[in-house]
XYZ file of C-alpha atoms in Angstrom:
683
model
C 0.000 0.000 0.000
C 2.929 2.355 0.694
C 4.193 1.935 -2.844
C 0.721 2.674 -4.182
C 0.543 5.869 -2.179
C 3.976 6.962 -3.359
C 3.099 6.091 -6.957
C -0.144 8.082 -6.788
C 1.744 11.056 -5.370
C 4.364 10.914 -8.121
C 1.717 10.601 -10.828
C -0.111 13.614 -9.497
C 3.079 15.671 -9.447
C 4.008 14.616 -12.979
C 0.514 15.475 -14.233
C 0.726 18.939 -12.727
C 4.190 19.419 -14.207
C 2.962 18.413 -17.669
C 0.093 20.862 -17.435
C 2.469 23.651 -16.528
C 4.892 22.936 -19.353
C 2.431 22.077 -22.122
C 0.693 25.423 -21.762
C 3.641 27.068 -23.582
C 4.618 25.346 -26.850
C 8.293 25.892 -27.669
C 10.081 25.432 -30.981
C 11.876 22.167 -31.706
C 15.035 22.003 -29.634
C 18.094 19.927 -30.474
C 16.928 17.359 -27.930
C 13.527 17.190 -29.658
C 15.198 16.690 -33.038
C 17.447 13.974 -31.655
C 14.477 12.187 -30.131
C 12.545 12.437 -33.400
C 15.527 11.112 -35.364
C 15.763 8.075 -33.098
C 12.067 7.319 -33.578
C 12.383 7.625 -37.360
C 15.436 5.348 -37.494
C 13.546 2.708 -35.502
C 10.675 2.827 -37.993
C 12.888 2.363 -41.081
C 12.451 -1.395 -41.081
C 8.653 -1.181 -41.181
C 8.275 0.957 -44.330
C 7.665 -0.745 -47.669
C 5.704 1.476 -50.062
C 7.133 4.432 -51.970
C 4.750 6.750 -50.126
C 6.055 5.615 -46.733
C 9.661 5.897 -47.908
C 9.063 9.457 -49.067
C 7.407 10.346 -45.767
C 10.445 9.026 -43.916
C 12.907 10.818 -46.225
C 11.003 14.098 -45.923
C 10.896 13.805 -42.136
C 14.657 13.244 -42.033
C 15.148 16.187 -44.401
C 13.238 18.576 -42.129
C 15.380 17.406 -39.203
C 18.497 18.168 -41.254
C 19.544 14.559 -41.875
C 20.272 12.891 -45.232
C 19.410 9.178 -45.340
C 20.094 7.207 -48.539
C 19.639 3.732 -47.048
C 15.888 3.674 -47.753
C 16.033 4.138 -51.523
C 18.737 5.082 -54.024
C 18.570 7.310 -57.102
C 18.969 4.262 -59.362
C 15.939 2.663 -57.704
C 13.981 5.883 -58.177
C 14.934 5.942 -61.855
C 13.856 2.318 -62.258
C 10.402 3.137 -60.861
C 10.079 6.206 -63.077
C 10.944 4.150 -66.153
C 8.754 1.118 -65.469
C 5.786 1.990 -63.268
C 2.365 2.672 -64.779
C 0.855 4.012 -61.532
C 0.766 7.822 -61.395
C 0.811 7.611 -57.601
C 3.998 5.535 -57.550
C 5.572 7.863 -60.121
C 4.696 10.869 -57.945
C 6.227 9.472 -54.758
C 9.254 8.201 -56.653
C 9.794 11.723 -57.987
C 9.386 13.123 -54.465
C 12.044 10.686 -53.232
C 14.283 11.782 -56.101
C 13.707 15.442 -55.269
C 14.605 14.834 -51.613
C 17.740 12.898 -52.566
C 18.721 15.494 -55.234
C 18.762 12.842 -57.966
C 19.394 13.701 -61.615
C 18.274 11.723 -64.679
C 18.785 11.686 -68.443
C 15.945 12.879 -70.665
C 16.319 9.918 -73.023
C 15.631 7.427 -70.228
C 12.360 9.054 -69.204
C 10.800 10.121 -72.515
C 8.258 7.296 -72.351
C 7.323 8.244 -68.782
C 6.750 11.880 -69.746
C 4.612 10.827 -72.709
C 2.564 8.523 -70.477
C 1.993 11.267 -67.903
C 0.934 13.790 -70.544
C -1.526 11.247 -71.910
C -2.969 10.584 -68.446
C -3.666 14.308 -68.004
C -5.883 14.229 -71.087
C -7.839 11.205 -69.865
C -8.647 12.027 -66.239
C -10.768 14.506 -64.278
C -9.836 13.262 -60.789
C -7.933 15.818 -58.709
C -5.480 13.329 -57.188
C -4.571 11.828 -60.570
C -3.912 15.314 -61.976
C -1.959 16.172 -58.814
C 0.248 13.073 -59.111
C 0.896 13.591 -62.819
C 1.710 17.317 -62.600
C 3.839 16.797 -59.481
C 5.975 14.229 -61.280
C 6.277 16.386 -64.410
C 7.248 19.421 -62.311
C 10.125 17.413 -60.829
C 11.241 16.155 -64.244
C 11.084 19.684 -65.697
C 13.977 20.622 -63.424
C 16.006 17.906 -65.196
C 14.956 18.596 -68.807
C 12.265 20.515 -70.761
C 8.642 19.330 -70.396
C 5.821 20.883 -72.430
C 2.149 20.438 -71.551
C -0.349 19.855 -74.369
C -3.155 22.125 -73.081
C -2.427 23.816 -69.707
C -5.581 25.967 -69.858
C -7.741 22.854 -70.150
C -5.971 21.334 -67.147
C -6.558 24.538 -65.180
C -10.279 24.360 -65.964
C -10.434 20.692 -64.946
C -9.052 21.607 -61.534
C -11.105 24.773 -61.117
C -14.421 23.090 -61.940
C -14.017 20.997 -58.771
C -13.994 24.095 -56.528
C -16.845 25.462 -54.390
C -17.753 29.067 -53.601
C -16.434 28.879 -50.011
C -12.928 27.963 -51.224
C -13.171 24.224 -50.546
C -12.694 21.569 -53.230
C -13.865 18.184 -54.472
C -11.599 15.275 -55.301
C -13.850 14.008 -58.088
C -16.713 15.576 -60.075
C -19.244 13.131 -58.584
C -18.254 13.738 -54.936
C -21.136 14.783 -52.688
C -19.076 17.073 -50.455
C -15.986 19.269 -50.389
C -13.067 19.817 -48.033
C -10.304 22.282 -47.201
C -7.703 19.517 -47.466
C -8.739 18.905 -51.079
C -8.378 22.659 -51.650
C -4.813 22.469 -50.330
C -4.108 19.649 -52.772
C -5.662 21.701 -55.591
C -3.472 24.723 -54.765
C -0.335 22.558 -54.703
C -1.387 21.135 -58.087
C -1.995 24.642 -59.455
C 1.464 25.652 -58.258
C 3.000 22.739 -60.160
C 0.950 23.754 -63.211
C 2.334 27.295 -62.994
C 5.888 25.952 -62.821
C 5.243 23.882 -65.950
C 3.322 26.464 -67.993
C 3.528 29.855 -66.337
C 2.804 31.612 -69.627
C -0.754 30.224 -69.575
C -1.587 32.064 -66.332
C -2.771 35.642 -66.747
C -3.279 38.104 -63.878
C -6.906 37.042 -63.387
C -5.932 33.414 -62.767
C -3.155 34.435 -60.381
C -5.544 36.684 -58.403
C -8.022 33.820 -58.264
C -5.419 31.459 -56.789
C -4.263 34.027 -54.228
C -7.866 34.644 -53.220
C -8.415 30.919 -52.644
C -5.177 30.717 -50.643
C -6.268 33.579 -48.388
C -9.746 32.111 -47.939
C -8.478 28.702 -46.830
C -7.328 30.056 -43.479
C -10.961 30.873 -42.702
C -11.528 27.140 -42.169
C -9.397 27.197 -39.005
C -11.042 25.890 -35.842
C -10.124 26.544 -32.213
C -7.861 23.930 -30.623
C -6.897 25.569 -27.314
C -7.445 28.784 -25.366
C -3.945 30.057 -26.196
C -4.986 30.762 -29.795
C -3.942 27.402 -31.281
C -6.042 26.571 -34.348
C -6.239 23.763 -36.913
C -8.153 22.654 -39.999
C -10.292 19.625 -39.347
C -10.773 16.649 -41.610
C -14.136 16.274 -43.358
C -15.928 12.978 -44.131
C -14.901 13.319 -47.782
C -11.210 13.231 -46.820
C -11.676 9.833 -45.207
C -12.506 8.382 -48.632
C -9.190 9.618 -50.065
C -6.598 8.658 -47.472
C -7.741 10.585 -44.400
C -4.980 11.447 -41.936
C -6.970 13.596 -39.528
C -6.495 17.276 -38.635
C -2.695 17.051 -38.892
C -2.893 15.916 -42.530
C -5.553 18.484 -43.435
C -3.712 21.404 -41.813
C -0.365 20.369 -43.287
C -1.822 20.028 -46.788
C -3.458 23.473 -46.673
C -0.220 25.109 -45.508
C 1.708 23.279 -48.230
C -0.772 24.330 -50.934
C -0.607 28.001 -49.956
C 3.206 27.869 -49.789
C 3.505 26.290 -53.267
C 1.262 28.957 -54.808
C 3.269 31.685 -53.048
C 6.555 30.225 -54.318
C 5.408 30.316 -57.964
C 3.709 33.715 -57.994
C 4.900 37.233 -57.396
C 3.403 39.654 -54.916
C 1.945 38.980 -51.488
C -0.772 36.560 -50.351
C -3.022 38.151 -47.732
C -2.870 35.776 -44.753
C -3.483 37.103 -41.204
C -0.330 36.784 -39.112
C -2.222 35.532 -36.054
C -3.624 32.611 -38.065
C -0.196 31.567 -39.295
C 1.027 31.670 -35.683
C -1.987 29.634 -34.535
C -1.216 26.893 -37.075
C 2.451 26.827 -36.036
C 1.353 26.390 -32.415
C -0.845 23.483 -33.447
C 2.061 21.595 -34.999
C 4.374 22.385 -32.075
C 1.731 21.290 -29.569
C 1.227 18.003 -31.453
C 4.981 17.341 -31.263
C 7.102 14.731 -33.013
C 5.881 11.518 -31.482
C 3.263 8.929 -32.279
C 2.941 7.165 -35.625
C 5.226 7.735 -38.616
C 2.316 9.315 -40.510
C 1.588 11.830 -37.741
C 5.276 12.703 -37.402
C 5.492 13.237 -41.164
C 2.535 15.639 -41.217
C 3.926 17.597 -38.239
C 7.452 17.830 -39.634
C 6.257 18.516 -43.181
C 4.018 21.306 -41.908
C 6.806 22.777 -39.780
C 9.259 22.497 -42.675
C 6.908 24.451 -44.946
C 6.262 27.114 -42.297
C 9.978 27.465 -41.584
C 10.743 28.347 -45.214
C 7.952 29.929 -47.228
C 7.279 33.119 -49.165
C 4.031 34.290 -47.547
C 4.781 34.536 -43.778
C 7.345 32.782 -41.601
C 6.064 32.377 -38.020
C 8.405 33.410 -35.231
C 7.926 31.764 -31.844
C 9.100 33.168 -28.535
C 10.487 30.321 -26.431
C 11.358 30.333 -22.755
C 13.937 27.754 -21.744
C 13.912 26.066 -19.432
C 10.157 26.049 -18.939
C 10.863 24.469 -15.547
C 13.650 26.347 -13.759
C 15.448 24.945 -10.730
C 16.614 27.430 -8.103
C 18.806 24.820 -6.455
C 20.644 24.202 -9.765
C 21.066 27.987 -10.222
C 19.605 27.906 -13.721
C 18.756 31.058 -15.673
C 16.035 31.821 -18.198
C 16.997 32.117 -21.871
C 14.410 33.818 -24.081
C 14.737 33.194 -27.810
C 12.921 34.313 -30.938
C 13.285 31.719 -33.669
C 11.446 30.083 -36.532
C 9.601 26.868 -35.741
C 12.705 24.783 -36.493
C 15.012 26.949 -34.412
C 16.608 29.413 -36.818
C 17.294 32.658 -34.874
C 15.398 35.828 -35.761
C 16.525 39.228 -34.507
C 13.964 40.953 -32.315
C 13.583 43.370 -29.432
C 11.889 41.798 -26.399
C 10.392 43.637 -23.452
C 9.104 41.879 -20.362
C 5.869 43.822 -19.928
C 5.024 42.244 -16.590
C 5.802 39.263 -14.405
C 3.123 38.029 -12.040
C 2.772 34.999 -9.840
C 0.070 32.607 -11.021
C -3.345 33.276 -9.445
C -2.238 36.722 -8.299
C -3.083 40.081 -9.849
C -0.291 42.432 -8.814
C 2.901 42.132 -10.930
C 6.264 42.244 -9.199
C 8.187 43.416 -12.297
C 7.172 45.786 -15.110
C 8.607 46.883 -18.485
C 12.005 45.253 -18.375
C 13.941 45.367 -21.692
C 15.875 42.135 -22.013
C 19.575 41.949 -22.764
C 20.135 40.213 -26.092
C 22.720 38.360 -28.108
C 21.726 39.346 -31.667
C 23.842 36.679 -33.322
C 22.067 33.839 -31.539
C 18.648 35.378 -31.140
C 18.865 34.746 -27.365
C 17.775 37.186 -24.649
C 18.759 36.951 -21.001
C 16.320 37.331 -18.119
C 18.764 37.767 -15.250
C 17.214 40.605 -13.254
C 14.152 38.564 -12.398
C 15.989 35.671 -10.757
C 16.430 37.340 -7.376
C 12.688 37.967 -7.213
C 11.556 34.445 -8.001
C 10.461 31.857 -5.483
C 9.105 28.374 -6.062
C 5.762 28.299 -7.856
C 4.220 29.133 -11.233
C 4.589 32.524 -12.929
C 3.007 34.188 -15.943
C 5.493 36.238 -17.975
C 4.087 38.694 -20.520
C 6.446 39.688 -23.341
C 6.223 42.276 -26.097
C 8.063 41.228 -29.269
C 9.157 43.492 -32.118
C 10.765 41.800 -35.123
C 13.564 43.893 -36.584
C 13.028 42.604 -40.139
C 9.388 43.448 -40.825
C 7.226 42.074 -43.621
C 8.644 38.599 -43.901
C 7.929 37.327 -40.390
C 4.770 36.875 -38.323
C 4.747 36.845 -34.530
C 2.484 37.564 -31.604
C 3.022 41.165 -30.476
C 2.062 40.146 -26.934
C 3.102 36.680 -25.786
C 2.286 35.114 -22.426
C 4.354 32.202 -21.196
C 3.817 30.253 -17.983
C 6.945 28.969 -16.292
C 7.472 26.812 -13.249
C 10.155 27.547 -10.682
C 11.196 24.646 -8.471
C 13.369 24.481 -5.402
C 13.987 22.787 -2.083
C 11.351 23.507 0.546
C 12.070 23.102 4.244
C 9.951 22.029 7.211
C 11.636 23.277 10.401
C 9.447 21.256 12.753
C 6.158 19.408 13.091
C 3.988 20.091 16.111
C 2.301 16.924 17.421
C -0.099 17.033 20.365
C -2.974 15.439 22.261
C -5.834 17.796 23.202
C -8.863 17.516 25.418
C -12.034 17.135 23.290
C -14.188 19.359 25.466
C -11.913 22.230 26.460
C -9.269 22.038 23.726
C -6.562 22.344 26.350
C -3.223 20.693 25.642
C -2.668 17.402 27.414
C 0.585 16.695 25.583
C 2.623 18.461 22.910
C 5.800 17.532 21.103
C 7.765 19.510 18.495
C 9.240 16.944 16.171
C 12.473 17.909 14.425
C 13.039 16.232 11.028
C 16.806 16.570 11.456
C 16.786 14.258 14.461
C 16.052 10.548 14.367
C 13.796 10.792 17.397
C 10.211 9.600 16.980
C 7.151 10.561 19.010
C 5.133 8.103 21.076
C 1.592 9.244 21.907
C -1.354 7.832 23.837
C -4.947 8.997 23.389
C -8.471 7.846 24.160
C -11.637 8.432 22.178
C -12.385 11.429 24.431
C -9.326 13.312 23.162
C -8.088 14.945 19.937
C -4.898 14.489 17.955
C -3.339 17.716 16.641
C -0.718 18.148 13.912
C 0.679 21.448 12.634
C 3.638 22.448 10.497
C 5.202 25.348 8.611
C 6.697 24.863 5.150
C 9.250 27.425 3.991
C 10.340 28.125 0.430
C 14.001 28.692 -0.563
C 13.365 32.440 0.036
C 12.135 31.573 3.562
C 8.570 32.497 2.694
C 5.523 30.527 3.822
C 4.652 27.892 1.230
C 1.394 25.943 0.912
C 1.897 22.708 -1.098
C -0.671 21.028 -3.318
C -0.666 17.838 -1.284
C -0.238 17.278 2.446
C -1.575 14.108 4.077
C -1.316 12.334 7.400
C -1.529 8.554 7.307
C -2.461 6.423 10.301
C -1.656 2.743 9.848
C -2.869 0.185 12.360
C -0.769 -2.821 13.268
C -3.329 -4.940 11.349
C -2.347 -3.003 8.182
C -5.591 -0.989 8.061
C -4.743 2.524 6.765
C -6.497 5.886 6.949
C -5.532 9.125 5.179
C -6.356 12.597 6.473
C -5.829 15.901 4.673
C -3.917 18.741 6.293
C -5.572 22.055 5.462
C -4.165 25.590 5.449
C -4.922 27.662 8.516
C -3.398 31.075 8.118
C 0.157 30.384 6.997
C 0.312 26.909 8.525
C -0.957 23.460 7.662
C -3.038 21.961 10.452
C -5.046 18.828 11.217
C -7.221 18.195 14.263
C -8.660 14.671 14.615
C -11.652 14.365 16.953
C -11.310 10.691 17.874
C -14.859 10.477 19.244
C -16.222 11.246 15.788
C -13.759 8.912 14.099
C -14.222 5.707 16.090
C -16.467 4.208 13.393
C -14.103 5.194 10.576
C -11.223 3.708 12.597
C -13.278 0.484 12.860
C -13.184 0.619 16.689
C -9.651 -0.727 16.447
C -7.612 0.074 19.506
C -3.895 -0.440 19.485
C -0.787 1.135 18.011
C -0.906 3.238 14.844
C 2.159 4.447 12.946
C 2.043 8.133 11.895
C 3.352 9.102 8.438
C 3.487 12.639 7.019
C 3.258 12.976 3.205
C 3.955 16.362 1.583
C 4.405 17.043 -2.117
C 4.063 19.772 -4.713
C 4.966 20.172 -8.366
C 7.364 22.959 -7.347
C 9.015 20.985 -4.531
C 12.200 19.199 -5.479
C 12.132 17.293 -2.190
C 8.689 15.772 -1.576
C 8.697 14.012 1.783
C 7.197 10.956 3.398
C 8.309 10.933 7.027
C 7.516 8.568 9.850
C 6.734 10.740 12.876
C 6.317 7.890 15.334
C 3.367 6.026 16.816
C 0.166 6.695 18.697
C -1.650 4.192 20.891
C -5.403 4.667 20.675
C -7.798 3.392 23.307
C -11.143 3.169 21.514
C -14.458 1.773 22.794
C -15.830 -1.587 21.740
C -18.308 -1.522 18.844
C -22.024 -1.459 19.697
C -24.003 -4.708 19.722
C -24.462 -6.051 16.196
C -21.512 -4.060 14.819
C -18.616 -6.179 13.539
C -15.100 -4.965 14.244
C -12.931 -5.115 11.109
C -9.485 -6.434 11.913
C -7.709 -6.454 8.522
C -7.231 -4.351 5.431
C -9.085 -6.926 3.320
C -12.154 -6.618 5.526
C -12.262 -2.824 5.398
C -15.064 -1.446 3.190
C -13.101 1.783 2.778
C -9.973 0.292 1.178
C -9.043 -1.697 -1.859
C -7.748 -5.184 -1.364
C -8.409 -8.845 -2.093
C -11.912 -10.036 -1.371
C -12.827 -13.506 -0.045
C -13.046 -16.112 -2.766
C -16.590 -16.887 -3.869
C -17.303 -20.606 -4.312
C -20.367 -21.880 -6.159
C -22.217 -25.087 -5.309
C -23.747 -26.622 -8.409
C -26.663 -29.101 -8.307
C -25.470 -32.715 -8.681
C -26.251 -34.417 -11.982
C -29.588 -36.237 -12.178
C -29.560 -40.054 -12.082
C -29.982 -41.543 -15.565
C -31.660 -44.733 -16.761
C -29.525 -47.823 -17.457
C -28.104 -47.990 -21.030
C -30.073 -51.176 -21.791
C -33.382 -49.477 -21.068
C -32.409 -46.382 -23.095
C -31.391 -48.433 -26.137
C -34.600 -50.499 -25.946
C -36.668 -47.308 -25.924
C -34.711 -46.001 -28.940
C -35.493 -49.224 -30.865
C -39.179 -48.892 -30.047
C -39.218 -45.327 -31.421
C -37.999 -46.688 -34.762
C -40.891 -49.207 -35.019
C -43.362 -46.636 -36.535
C -40.823 -45.808 -39.252
C -40.414 -49.497 -40.039
C -44.221 -49.882 -40.131
C -44.452 -46.966 -42.540
C -41.983 -48.576 -44.942
C -43.811 -51.941 -44.747
C -47.121 -50.199 -45.453
C -45.674 -48.567 -48.565
C -44.619 -52.007 -49.795
C -48.030 -53.566 -49.144
C -49.809 -50.721 -50.936
C -47.624 -51.212 -53.999
C -46.487 -47.594 -54.076
C -44.545 -46.613 -57.150
C -43.057 -43.662 -59.031
C -45.413 -43.755 -62.016
C -46.836 -40.275 -61.339
C -43.375 -38.706 -60.893
C -42.931 -36.080 -63.647
C -40.552 -36.995 -66.412
C -39.584 -33.672 -67.986
C -39.643 -29.887 -67.778
C -40.267 -27.725 -64.726
C -42.441 -30.362 -62.980
C -39.331 -32.568 -62.589
C -37.393 -29.709 -60.961
C -40.349 -28.855 -58.707
C -40.737 -32.495 -57.642
C -37.022 -32.830 -56.853
C -36.995 -29.592 -54.828
C -40.153 -30.679 -52.979
C -38.712 -34.031 -51.944
C -35.353 -32.398 -51.143
C -37.181 -29.943 -48.901
C -38.979 -32.767 -47.108
C -35.645 -34.512 -46.601
C -34.075 -31.267 -45.293
C -36.836 -30.888 -42.721
C -36.295 -34.468 -41.544
C -32.564 -33.728 -41.324
C -33.326 -30.592 -39.314
C -35.309 -32.699 -36.829
C -32.280 -34.936 -36.458
C -30.028 -31.916 -35.817
C -32.521 -30.647 -33.246
C -32.197 -33.950 -31.430
C -28.406 -33.948 -31.605
C -27.239 -30.316 -31.495
C -29.622 -27.403 -32.094
C -31.855 -25.691 -29.553
C -35.534 -24.934 -30.042
C -35.099 -21.337 -31.185
C -32.479 -22.211 -33.787
C -34.648 -25.053 -35.069
C -37.760 -22.882 -35.399
C -35.855 -20.235 -37.381
C -34.480 -22.798 -39.836
C -37.847 -24.569 -40.045
C -39.582 -21.315 -40.976
C -37.015 -20.745 -43.730
C -37.256 -24.286 -45.114
C -41.052 -24.264 -44.898
C -41.239 -21.031 -46.870
C -38.916 -22.384 -49.573
C -40.822 -25.705 -49.662
C -44.138 -23.948 -50.308
C -43.262 -22.863 -53.863
C -42.239 -26.235 -55.407
C -44.905 -27.995 -53.346
C -47.666 -25.800 -54.679
C -46.387 -26.185 -58.242
C -46.080 -29.979 -58.182
C -49.495 -30.451 -56.575
C -51.035 -28.178 -59.233
C -49.325 -30.268 -61.911
C -50.651 -33.535 -60.477
C -54.153 -32.088 -60.245
C -54.032 -30.980 -63.884
C -52.685 -34.381 -64.972
C -55.448 -36.324 -63.165
C -58.338 -34.096 -64.412
C -58.766 -35.901 -67.819
C -58.870 -39.272 -66.067
C -61.635 -38.113 -63.748
C -63.706 -36.791 -66.672
C -63.326 -40.043 -68.661
C -64.405 -42.046 -65.652
């Protein structure tokens, strides 16, 4: 039970720590990138398709790592020369683009011709996307000329809706923002292949769609994080969830921006909100999720519409005992430094209103994009703080950032408990019968005695590293009887102290009327405490009254209704099997049941039954066969009922067979009636 208590305490502290840290998404650190690289390397053996290999290569590329073990340029060329799947050709070209492969025009002439032909014969967005994406890659190697780029533009445009969303196919019932992102990426590839076919009107149209796509953002968290959700239509074409949809939209807008001049009107706060979404998701989970996060971050880190700049506070958990200092940085989402002026507008302790520091301009190292927050350290104590920063980017126009950024940080340190006051009080007057000040530095333990007419008192002060009064999140007192029965009591703040007064008269039932010796343990913990404690203070002997008549005294942890533990084993007594008849009698009865069947067969013989009226040709033969087969099936069903089936199963099958038997039965009886009619008339 002690280990369970300690485990629960640790879990609670970790949960609180995670809440404090996750509230402020930071850019990818070197440790994050290393962790992501290790996860990707472990997943290399599980990838098999070209799409998965590209996802892995792209993820490595964003992390700044070149991996050629997955696929080589010669393998890419072999796929481009032989494959007839536009999807495989697309992902092979993406692998080649990531690996910086180069190819000869003569080797891929047939592939180019096949792709150009596929563009003329399809209206599906993804097929056009795959074909144009592959041709755009090959155009970097050698000239590629489209047959009719305007017609291709119209094929893509006709799939659009008024709100800026898109269809994947002309017969789709719905639209989605993810499909619109795919359409924009496809349009960007079309511009790179045939820019002369795009006049100003078409370019303005594409920029308008790109701007409108960010209106599909939905709220993810209260800190302004937003994402684009997946629609039911997306599930029919690969899915991927919100990460895939958001990443695809960002990629589509970035591709259009890279192939057009001028500026795309995208609100800076929405670009920041999307960056926060990817950073909050993090690089963990499945390979597909990691790819969408890293691909989205890679596009945001280098694009021509707006590059988000994130203010990061490291460490987000600062240790006073380790003498750490805050480093404030302004970087892109992948960590490239961006020069900026940062002012600490205010610093306030969490859940308080009055700031203790205002308008502090931070010292900066322009070359590294790092700002020091040294002046605040002498004013910090353990606990959570909200720091409000004002950020001004020195290079305006290209970057997007939050002008006012709030970051929550946690400051930890070693708390001290000078002494614990332990006493026995009179229940009526409250006067002190016994008091002991227990010093944690000594190995001395207290030994108390109390009856049910007295109270137990516990009080303690907890001091922070700055010698200020500190109230922790968790403070418990545990009484454990010698029979292993445990009870937890919560110490509550009273002024600047933590106190607990146990009125034993009101607790005799909860204590199960168990007299005897109880060990006293003090448990104190907080997310900001680097030294949570679980101390044994000593023992107390309780003299409690006997339970009233009819009340059972519980003497073990397993018997306590208030605690978890093993319960007594439940044993079931089944009714003994009924006595059966002797086998000889049973077999004799079975033989007697077969006598009517034997009599039936003998009667058929005596009546000279024959098959003269059995039909000889046409549908009557088929009806007669089905009728007799149905009769035989019903007899077989009766046998199965005797051997295996229950009544309900038998009735269901009998209803089915009876219904089927009705049709051939009716037909064959009608046939026999028609055949015998002339004989009756002649008679």
